[in-house]
Amino acid sequence: MFCLGIESTAHTFACSVVQYSFYQNRLIGKILSDARDIYVPPTGSGIHPRDASRHHCKAVETVFKHALCSAKVSMRDIDVIAYSAGPGLGPCLRVGAVVARTLSAFHSKPLVPTNHGIGHVELGIMISRAKDPLVLLVSGGHTAILAFSGKRWRIFGETLDITLGQLFDQFGRSLGLPSPCGHEIEQLGRKAAGNYRLLPYVVKGNDVSFSGLLTSAIRSVHNKSKELSLGEISFSLQETSFAMVTEAVERALSLTLKNEFLIVGGVAANNRLAEMLKEACKRQKCKFYRCPAELAGDNGAQIAWAGILEYVGKGRHVQVEKAFINQSWRINDVEVIRN
Amino acid sequence: MSSIRKTTPEISIKLQLSFEKKKQLYALLKSLKPDNIDFPSGLSMEMLTDYDNTLVIKLSSKGGFGKIINTVDEILEHISIGVNVIANA
Amino acid sequence: MPFSYSILLLQHQRRKLLKKGAEADIFLTDWYGKRAIAKVRTVKAYRHKSLDLDIRRRRTIREAQMLSGVKPIGIMCPHVYFVDPISCEIIMEFLAAKNAKEIINSEISSQIGTYAGLLHSRNIIHGDLTTSNFLLEDKLYLLDFGLSFHSDRLEDKAVDIRLIKETFSSVHYPQFETLFSGFLQGYSTIQGKKMVKKLLTKVSSIERRARYALH
């Protein structure tokens, strides 16, 4: 059986076909295709929702076709359609929703609205085969520590203001780097590795706060003397923010006593963060899992897989006219059936 | 200096799209409906079908040009992507 | 060798590791024949050296100050016997008590609320209000002041409350309603219902901020 997943919450418009079946009473999935087109805002500016949505509209035809062709399926073979219903930017969400609804109505296929954050989490679990991990979701849209209990992914810690992805993006934009900036900052920082400068480190229990750190880092760039290079500030920014997140994770591990840990979301691709978390897991005697870099960023497969779990696990799907979008759909508001 | 009272005209736009097949028309109509909510004040929209496979969209604005331009822009974009994906499927 | 180090060496030989907490290692030790706890903020290898030392030292000193400083307010805490900011350890009273996380109910959460109210009335922010930082012997004891600080800002008090709310809704989710309302009831006996209302509004706005907002 096949599921078509459509992702369009922010920068990325993506489609993917995931094949699913039962094996020994368990649902298993296989990613057959992964097509994406990413909107890049003008250098120095953040994502403008309407511009991004225009980009997505132009990309729909190619990405959709590519997803079906690479998977060697046609709409006739698709059994269910899943789309990212939130959280995200309204104009962007509407693009994916319209595509999904139209396909569902025209081809009479069941339609499943899925939560983008849950997509990251469940895809990570599917690939890593972790059974009951503590999960760190770090991306442009999320920075949250989650654990599953009582039918929900519950939040054990999160950011009190901006996300890790936003921290790097906004810092990078102030340097005139093109968004998304995470990778560039990682490279800059690597060149200056070892030269650390104390920046605001704010952990509040299991939560973190990055706004003070961002302000201080940007101020350091404007005030920098010859001795303090961009590389050093980038390095310090990374070290500080990653240490904060790692500490919050350690606290959550100690609280929940989970013996598995999984990192998902776009920032999971950062090697330094993964290195720090691995070290923390060693101390807490916990297995470390990480979503592979190529599937860490927003993609259609996460939506397809989350949709499959909804549809097969709960038989849940919606009428096209009721296929909603929700810009601020919280991950802990969703009732989930675990595999 | 006398104060100049700014008067914006009442704007009405009627979009008419003729489809080859009823199936296409109804698929598009269903897919646009869920987003026809939370209109800014002064803006209203109505979607109806005609006998000969025509989708009629009527918009009217008493609140100026900006919102109605954005709305029409987005609706037409949505219709175009909807048409594209079912044409290629 | 300095006096403090010779004492610590003696202590070190008689130590038994009780727990590797998130932040510190907790040892059972003795202090002049009395059973005691040694809380050692160990080096975190994943943090840069200078950041790590700064954090560990600052928190050790802060915690020691607060553990002594909050008693006059009416907050029960373990008694501090010895502080060493070089090795970042605190030797304190051993309490044969149960962790509130294991036995939580609305009565205990109400007492937790009272403690939070008392701290906030003196503009002290605990910074890590979770049920695992409370012990219950015959009385309720509060631990772990490493993240605490002084502030009169409503926002900081709201963050404190948000954390205990987060704990109730995650670790103790089946009892969330009774526990949180118990907490607020206890808090209001010190700070009043008006303050509670103000704080809850602030907590909601903080929660909304944490939602998806790309710009």
CSV table of C-alpha atoms in Angstrom, one decimal, chain A:
chain,number,residue,atom,x,y,z
A,1,MET,CA,0.0,0.0,0.0
A,2,PHE,CA,1.1,3.5,-0.8
A,3,CYS,CA,0.8,6.9,0.9
A,4,LEU,CA,1.5,10.2,-0.8
A,5,GLY,CA,2.8,12.8,1.7
A,6,ILE,CA,2.8,16.5,1.0
A,7,GLU,CA,4.8,18.9,3.1
A,8,SER,CA,4.5,22.8,2.9
A,9,THR,CA,4.8,24.3,6.3
A,10,ALA,CA,7.5,26.9,5.6
A,11,HIS,CA,10.6,27.0,3.4
A,12,THR,CA,10.1,23.6,1.8
A,13,PHE,CA,7.6,22.2,-0.6
A,14,ALA,CA,8.0,18.4,-0.7
A,15,CYS,CA,6.2,15.3,-1.9
A,16,SER,CA,7.0,11.7,-1.1
A,17,VAL,CA,5.6,8.3,-1.6
A,18,VAL,CA,6.0,5.8,1.2
A,19,GLN,CA,5.1,2.2,0.9
A,20,TYR,CA,3.6,0.6,4.0
A,21,SER,CA,2.7,-3.0,5.0
A,22,PHE,CA,2.4,-5.2,8.0
A,23,TYR,CA,5.1,-7.5,9.1
A,24,GLN,CA,4.7,-9.6,12.3
A,25,ASN,CA,1.8,-7.4,13.4
A,26,ARG,CA,3.9,-4.2,13.0
A,27,LEU,CA,3.5,-1.5,10.5
A,28,ILE,CA,6.6,-1.0,8.4
A,29,GLY,CA,7.4,1.8,6.0
A,30,LYS,CA,9.7,2.2,3.0
A,31,ILE,CA,10.4,5.5,1.5
A,32,LEU,CA,10.1,5.2,-2.3
A,33,SER,CA,10.6,8.8,-3.3
A,34,ASP,CA,11.6,12.1,-1.7
A,35,ALA,CA,11.2,15.2,-3.9
A,36,ARG,CA,11.7,18.8,-2.5
A,37,ASP,CA,12.1,22.4,-3.6
A,38,ILE,CA,13.3,24.9,-1.0
A,39,TYR,CA,12.5,28.6,-1.0
A,40,VAL,CA,15.5,30.7,-0.4
A,41,PRO,CA,14.7,34.3,0.7
A,42,PRO,CA,16.8,37.2,-0.4
A,43,THR,CA,20.1,37.5,1.5
A,44,GLY,CA,19.7,39.1,4.9
A,45,SER,CA,15.9,38.7,5.1
A,46,GLY,CA,13.8,36.1,6.7
A,47,ILE,CA,11.0,34.0,5.2
A,48,HIS,CA,8.1,36.1,3.9
A,49,PRO,CA,5.1,33.8,4.0
A,50,ARG,CA,3.5,35.0,0.8
A,51,ASP,CA,6.7,35.0,-1.2
A,52,ALA,CA,7.4,31.5,0.0
A,53,SER,CA,3.9,30.3,-0.9
A,54,ARG,CA,4.3,31.8,-4.4
A,55,HIS,CA,7.5,29.8,-4.7
A,56,HIS,CA,5.7,26.6,-3.6
A,57,CYS,CA,2.9,27.1,-6.2
A,58,LYS,CA,5.5,27.3,-8.9
A,59,ALA,CA,7.2,24.2,-7.6
A,60,VAL,CA,4.1,22.0,-7.1
A,61,GLU,CA,3.9,20.5,-10.6
A,62,THR,CA,7.6,19.4,-10.8
A,63,VAL,CA,7.9,18.2,-7.2
A,64,PHE,CA,4.6,16.2,-7.4
A,65,LYS,CA,5.4,14.6,-10.7
A,66,HIS,CA,8.9,13.8,-9.6
A,67,ALA,CA,7.6,12.1,-6.4
A,68,LEU,CA,5.3,9.8,-8.3
A,69,CYS,CA,7.8,9.0,-11.1
A,70,SER,CA,10.7,8.1,-8.8
A,71,ALA,CA,8.4,5.8,-6.9
A,72,LYS,CA,7.1,4.4,-10.1
A,73,VAL,CA,3.5,4.8,-9.1
A,74,SER,CA,0.5,6.7,-10.4
A,75,MET,CA,-2.4,8.3,-8.4
A,76,ARG,CA,-4.3,5.1,-9.1
A,77,ASP,CA,-1.9,3.2,-6.9
A,78,ILE,CA,-2.0,5.6,-4.0
A,79,ASP,CA,-4.2,4.4,-1.1
A,80,VAL,CA,-4.1,7.5,1.1
A,81,ILE,CA,-3.0,11.1,1.0
A,82,ALA,CA,-1.4,12.9,3.9
A,83,TYR,CA,-0.7,16.6,4.1
A,84,SER,CA,1.0,18.9,6.7
A,85,ALA,CA,-1.9,20.7,8.3
A,86,GLY,CA,0.3,22.6,10.8
A,87,PRO,CA,2.0,24.2,12.5
A,88,GLY,CA,3.4,26.6,10.0
A,89,LEU,CA,2.8,29.7,8.0
A,90,GLY,CA,-0.7,30.1,6.7
A,91,PRO,CA,-0.1,30.9,3.0
A,92,CYS,CA,2.5,28.0,2.8
A,93,LEU,CA,0.2,25.5,4.6
A,94,ARG,CA,-2.6,26.4,2.2
A,95,VAL,CA,-0.6,25.4,-0.9
A,96,GLY,CA,0.0,21.8,0.4
A,97,ALA,CA,-3.6,21.6,1.6
A,98,VAL,CA,-5.1,22.7,-1.7
A,99,VAL,CA,-3.0,20.1,-3.6
A,100,ALA,CA,-3.9,17.4,-1.2
A,101,ARG,CA,-7.6,18.2,-1.1
A,102,THR,CA,-7.8,18.4,-4.9
A,103,LEU,CA,-6.1,15.1,-5.4
A,104,SER,CA,-8.3,13.5,-2.7
A,105,ALA,CA,-11.5,14.8,-4.2
A,106,PHE,CA,-10.7,14.0,-7.8
A,107,HIS,CA,-9.3,10.6,-7.2
A,108,SER,CA,-11.5,9.7,-4.2
A,109,LYS,CA,-8.7,8.9,-1.9
A,110,PRO,CA,-8.8,9.2,1.9
A,111,LEU,CA,-7.2,12.4,3.2
A,112,VAL,CA,-5.2,12.7,6.5
A,113,PRO,CA,-4.2,16.0,8.0
A,114,THR,CA,-0.9,15.5,9.9
A,115,ASN,CA,1.1,17.4,12.4
A,116,HIS,CA,4.5,18.5,11.0
A,117,GLY,CA,6.3,18.1,14.4
A,118,ILE,CA,4.9,14.6,14.9
A,119,GLY,CA,6.1,13.8,11.4
A,120,HIS,CA,9.7,14.5,12.3
A,121,VAL,CA,9.4,12.5,15.5
A,122,GLU,CA,7.7,9.4,14.0
A,123,LEU,CA,10.0,9.3,11.0
A,124,GLY,CA,13.0,9.4,13.3
A,125,ILE,CA,11.6,6.5,15.2
A,126,MET,CA,10.8,4.5,12.1
A,127,ILE,CA,14.3,4.8,10.8
A,128,SER,CA,16.1,4.4,14.1
A,129,ARG,CA,13.8,1.7,15.5
A,130,ALA,CA,14.0,3.2,18.9
A,131,LYS,CA,11.3,1.8,21.1
A,132,ASP,CA,10.5,4.5,23.6
A,133,PRO,CA,13.0,7.3,23.4
A,134,LEU,CA,13.2,10.7,24.8
A,135,VAL,CA,13.1,12.9,21.7
A,136,LEU,CA,14.7,16.2,21.0
A,137,LEU,CA,13.0,18.0,18.1
A,138,VAL,CA,15.2,20.9,16.9
A,139,SER,CA,14.4,22.8,13.8
A,140,GLY,CA,13.4,26.3,12.6
A,141,GLY,CA,9.9,25.8,14.0
A,142,HIS,CA,10.5,23.7,17.1
A,143,THR,CA,12.9,23.3,20.0
A,144,ALA,CA,11.2,20.8,22.3
A,145,ILE,CA,12.0,17.7,24.4
A,146,LEU,CA,9.3,15.1,24.1
A,147,ALA,CA,8.4,11.8,25.6
A,148,PHE,CA,5.4,9.6,24.8
A,149,SER,CA,2.9,8.8,27.5
A,150,GLY,CA,-0.8,8.4,27.6
A,151,LYS,CA,-1.4,8.7,23.9
A,152,ARG,CA,0.4,11.9,23.5
A,153,TRP,CA,3.9,13.2,22.8
A,154,ARG,CA,4.3,15.3,25.9
A,155,ILE,CA,6.6,18.3,26.3
A,156,PHE,CA,9.2,17.9,29.0
A,157,GLY,CA,11.1,21.0,28.1
A,158,GLU,CA,11.2,23.6,25.3
A,159,THR,CA,12.3,27.0,24.3
A,160,LEU,CA,10.7,30.0,26.1
A,161,ASP,CA,11.2,32.3,23.1
A,162,ILE,CA,13.0,31.5,19.8
A,163,THR,CA,14.0,28.1,18.5
A,164,LEU,CA,17.5,26.9,17.8
A,165,GLY,CA,16.9,27.2,14.1
A,166,GLN,CA,15.6,30.7,14.5
A,167,LEU,CA,18.7,31.6,16.6
A,168,PHE,CA,21.1,30.6,13.9
A,169,ASP,CA,18.9,32.1,11.1
A,170,GLN,CA,18.6,35.5,12.8
A,171,PHE,CA,22.2,35.6,13.7
A,172,GLY,CA,23.2,34.5,10.2
A,173,ARG,CA,21.0,37.1,8.6
A,174,SER,CA,22.6,39.8,10.7
A,175,LEU,CA,25.9,38.7,9.1
A,176,GLY,CA,24.3,38.9,5.6
A,177,LEU,CA,24.3,35.1,5.2
A,178,PRO,CA,21.5,33.6,3.1
A,179,SER,CA,18.8,31.7,5.0
A,180,PRO,CA,18.8,28.9,6.2
A,181,CYS,CA,22.1,29.8,7.9
A,182,GLY,CA,22.8,26.8,10.1
A,183,HIS,CA,25.3,25.1,7.9
A,184,GLU,CA,27.3,28.2,7.2
A,185,ILE,CA,27.5,29.1,10.9
A,186,GLU,CA,28.7,25.6,11.6
A,187,GLN,CA,31.5,26.0,9.0
A,188,LEU,CA,32.5,29.4,10.4
A,189,GLY,CA,32.6,28.1,13.9
A,190,ARG,CA,34.7,25.1,13.0
A,191,LYS,CA,37.5,27.4,11.7
A,192,ALA,CA,37.7,29.1,15.1
A,193,ALA,CA,37.2,26.1,17.3
A,194,GLY,CA,38.7,26.4,20.7
A,195,ASN,CA,38.4,30.2,21.1
A,196,TYR,CA,35.5,30.4,23.3
A,197,ARG,CA,33.9,33.7,24.6
A,198,LEU,CA,31.4,33.7,27.4
A,199,LEU,CA,27.9,34.5,26.2
A,200,PRO,CA,24.5,34.5,28.1
A,201,TYR,CA,23.7,30.9,29.1
A,202,VAL,CA,20.1,30.6,30.1
A,203,VAL,CA,18.6,27.3,31.3
A,204,LYS,CA,15.3,27.5,33.2
A,205,GLY,CA,14.7,24.1,34.6
A,206,ASN,CA,14.0,21.9,31.6
A,207,ASP,CA,13.5,25.0,29.4
A,208,VAL,CA,15.9,27.2,27.5
A,209,SER,CA,15.8,30.8,26.4
A,210,PHE,CA,17.8,32.0,23.4
A,211,SER,CA,16.8,35.7,23.0
A,212,GLY,CA,19.5,37.0,25.3
A,213,LEU,CA,22.1,34.9,23.6
A,214,LEU,CA,21.0,36.2,20.2
A,215,THR,CA,21.1,39.8,21.2
A,216,SER,CA,24.6,39.4,22.8
A,217,ALA,CA,26.0,37.5,19.8
A,218,ILE,CA,24.7,40.2,17.3
A,219,ARG,CA,26.1,42.9,19.5
A,220,SER,CA,29.5,41.1,19.6
A,221,VAL,CA,29.6,41.1,15.8
A,222,HIS,CA,29.0,44.9,15.7
A,223,ASN,CA,31.5,45.6,18.4
A,224,LYS,CA,34.1,43.1,17.4
A,225,SER,CA,37.7,44.0,17.7
A,226,LYS,CA,40.4,42.5,15.5
A,227,GLU,CA,41.0,39.8,18.0
A,228,LEU,CA,37.5,38.5,18.0
A,229,SER,CA,36.6,37.1,14.7
A,230,LEU,CA,33.2,36.2,13.2
A,231,GLY,CA,34.4,32.6,13.5
A,232,GLU,CA,34.9,32.9,17.2
A,233,ILE,CA,31.5,34.5,17.8
A,234,SER,CA,29.9,31.7,15.7
A,235,PHE,CA,31.8,29.1,17.6
A,236,SER,CA,30.8,30.6,21.0
A,237,LEU,CA,27.2,30.9,19.8
A,238,GLN,CA,27.1,27.2,18.9
A,239,GLU,CA,28.9,26.0,22.0
A,240,THR,CA,26.6,28.0,24.3
A,241,SER,CA,23.3,27.2,22.7
A,242,PHE,CA,24.1,23.5,22.2
A,243,ALA,CA,25.3,23.2,25.8
A,244,MET,CA,22.0,24.7,26.9
A,245,VAL,CA,20.0,22.3,24.9
A,246,THR,CA,22.2,19.4,26.0
A,247,GLU,CA,21.7,20.3,29.7
A,248,ALA,CA,18.0,20.5,29.2
A,249,VAL,CA,18.1,17.1,27.6
A,250,GLU,CA,20.1,15.7,30.5
A,251,ARG,CA,17.6,17.0,33.0
A,252,ALA,CA,14.8,15.4,31.0
A,253,LEU,CA,16.6,12.1,30.8
A,254,SER,CA,17.2,12.2,34.6
A,255,LEU,CA,13.5,13.0,35.1
A,256,THR,CA,12.0,10.5,32.7
A,257,LEU,CA,14.6,7.7,33.2
A,258,LYS,CA,14.4,6.8,29.5
A,259,ASN,CA,17.2,4.7,28.2
A,260,GLU,CA,16.9,5.8,24.6
A,261,PHE,CA,17.4,9.2,23.1
A,262,LEU,CA,16.6,10.4,19.6
A,263,ILE,CA,17.4,13.7,17.9
A,264,VAL,CA,15.2,14.9,14.9
A,265,GLY,CA,14.6,18.0,13.0
A,266,GLY,CA,16.8,20.1,10.7
A,267,VAL,CA,19.4,21.0,13.3
A,268,ALA,CA,19.9,17.2,13.9
A,269,ALA,CA,22.3,17.5,11.0
A,270,ASN,CA,24.7,19.5,13.0
A,271,ASN,CA,27.6,17.3,14.0
A,272,ARG,CA,28.8,19.3,17.0
A,273,LEU,CA,25.3,19.1,18.6
A,274,ALA,CA,25.1,15.4,18.0
A,275,GLU,CA,28.6,15.0,19.5
A,276,MET,CA,27.5,16.8,22.7
A,277,LEU,CA,24.3,14.9,23.1
A,278,LYS,CA,26.1,11.6,22.6
A,279,GLU,CA,28.4,12.5,25.4
A,280,ALA,CA,25.5,13.4,27.7
A,281,CYS,CA,23.8,10.1,26.8
A,282,LYS,CA,26.9,8.2,27.8
A,283,ARG,CA,26.8,9.9,31.2
A,284,GLN,CA,23.1,9.0,31.6
A,285,LYS,CA,23.7,5.4,30.3
A,286,CYS,CA,21.3,6.0,27.4
A,287,LYS,CA,21.4,4.8,23.8
A,288,PHE,CA,21.8,7.6,21.3
A,289,TYR,CA,19.9,7.7,18.0
A,290,ARG,CA,20.0,10.4,15.4
A,291,CYS,CA,17.8,11.0,12.3
A,292,PRO,CA,20.1,10.7,9.2
A,293,ALA,CA,21.0,14.2,7.8
A,294,GLU,CA,19.2,13.6,4.5
A,295,LEU,CA,15.9,13.2,6.3
A,296,ALA,CA,16.4,15.6,9.2
A,297,GLY,CA,15.2,18.6,7.3
A,298,ASP,CA,11.5,19.1,6.3
A,299,ASN,CA,10.4,16.5,3.8
A,300,GLY,CA,7.3,14.7,2.4
A,301,ALA,CA,8.2,11.3,3.9
A,302,GLN,CA,7.7,12.5,7.5
A,303,ILE,CA,4.2,13.6,6.5
A,304,ALA,CA,3.5,10.4,4.7
A,305,TRP,CA,4.6,8.2,7.6
A,306,ALA,CA,2.7,10.2,10.2
A,307,GLY,CA,-0.3,10.0,8.0
A,308,ILE,CA,0.0,6.3,7.7
A,309,LEU,CA,0.1,5.9,11.5
A,310,GLU,CA,-3.0,8.1,11.8
A,311,TYR,CA,-4.9,6.3,9.0
A,312,VAL,CA,-3.9,2.7,9.7
A,313,GLY,CA,-3.6,3.0,13.4
A,314,LYS,CA,-6.8,5.0,14.1
A,315,GLY,CA,-8.7,4.8,10.8
A,316,ARG,CA,-8.6,8.5,10.9
A,317,HIS,CA,-9.2,10.6,7.8
A,318,VAL,CA,-11.3,13.7,7.0
A,319,GLN,CA,-13.7,14.8,4.4
A,320,VAL,CA,-12.1,17.2,1.9
A,321,GLU,CA,-14.4,20.1,3.1
A,322,LYS,CA,-13.2,19.6,6.6
A,323,ALA,CA,-9.5,19.3,5.7
A,324,PHE,CA,-8.3,22.1,8.0
A,325,ILE,CA,-5.0,23.9,8.5
A,326,ASN,CA,-3.8,25.2,11.9
A,327,GLN,CA,-0.8,27.5,12.1
A,328,SER,CA,-0.2,26.9,15.7
A,329,TRP,CA,-1.0,23.3,16.1
A,330,ARG,CA,0.9,22.1,19.2
A,331,ILE,CA,2.5,18.7,19.1
A,332,ASN,CA,1.1,17.8,22.5
A,333,ASP,CA,-2.5,18.5,21.3
A,334,VAL,CA,-2.5,15.5,19.1
A,335,GLU,CA,-3.7,12.1,20.2
A,336,VAL,CA,-1.4,9.5,18.6
A,337,ILE,CA,-1.6,5.7,18.2
A,338,ARG,CA,2.0,4.4,18.6
A,339,ASN,CA,3.1,1.5,16.4
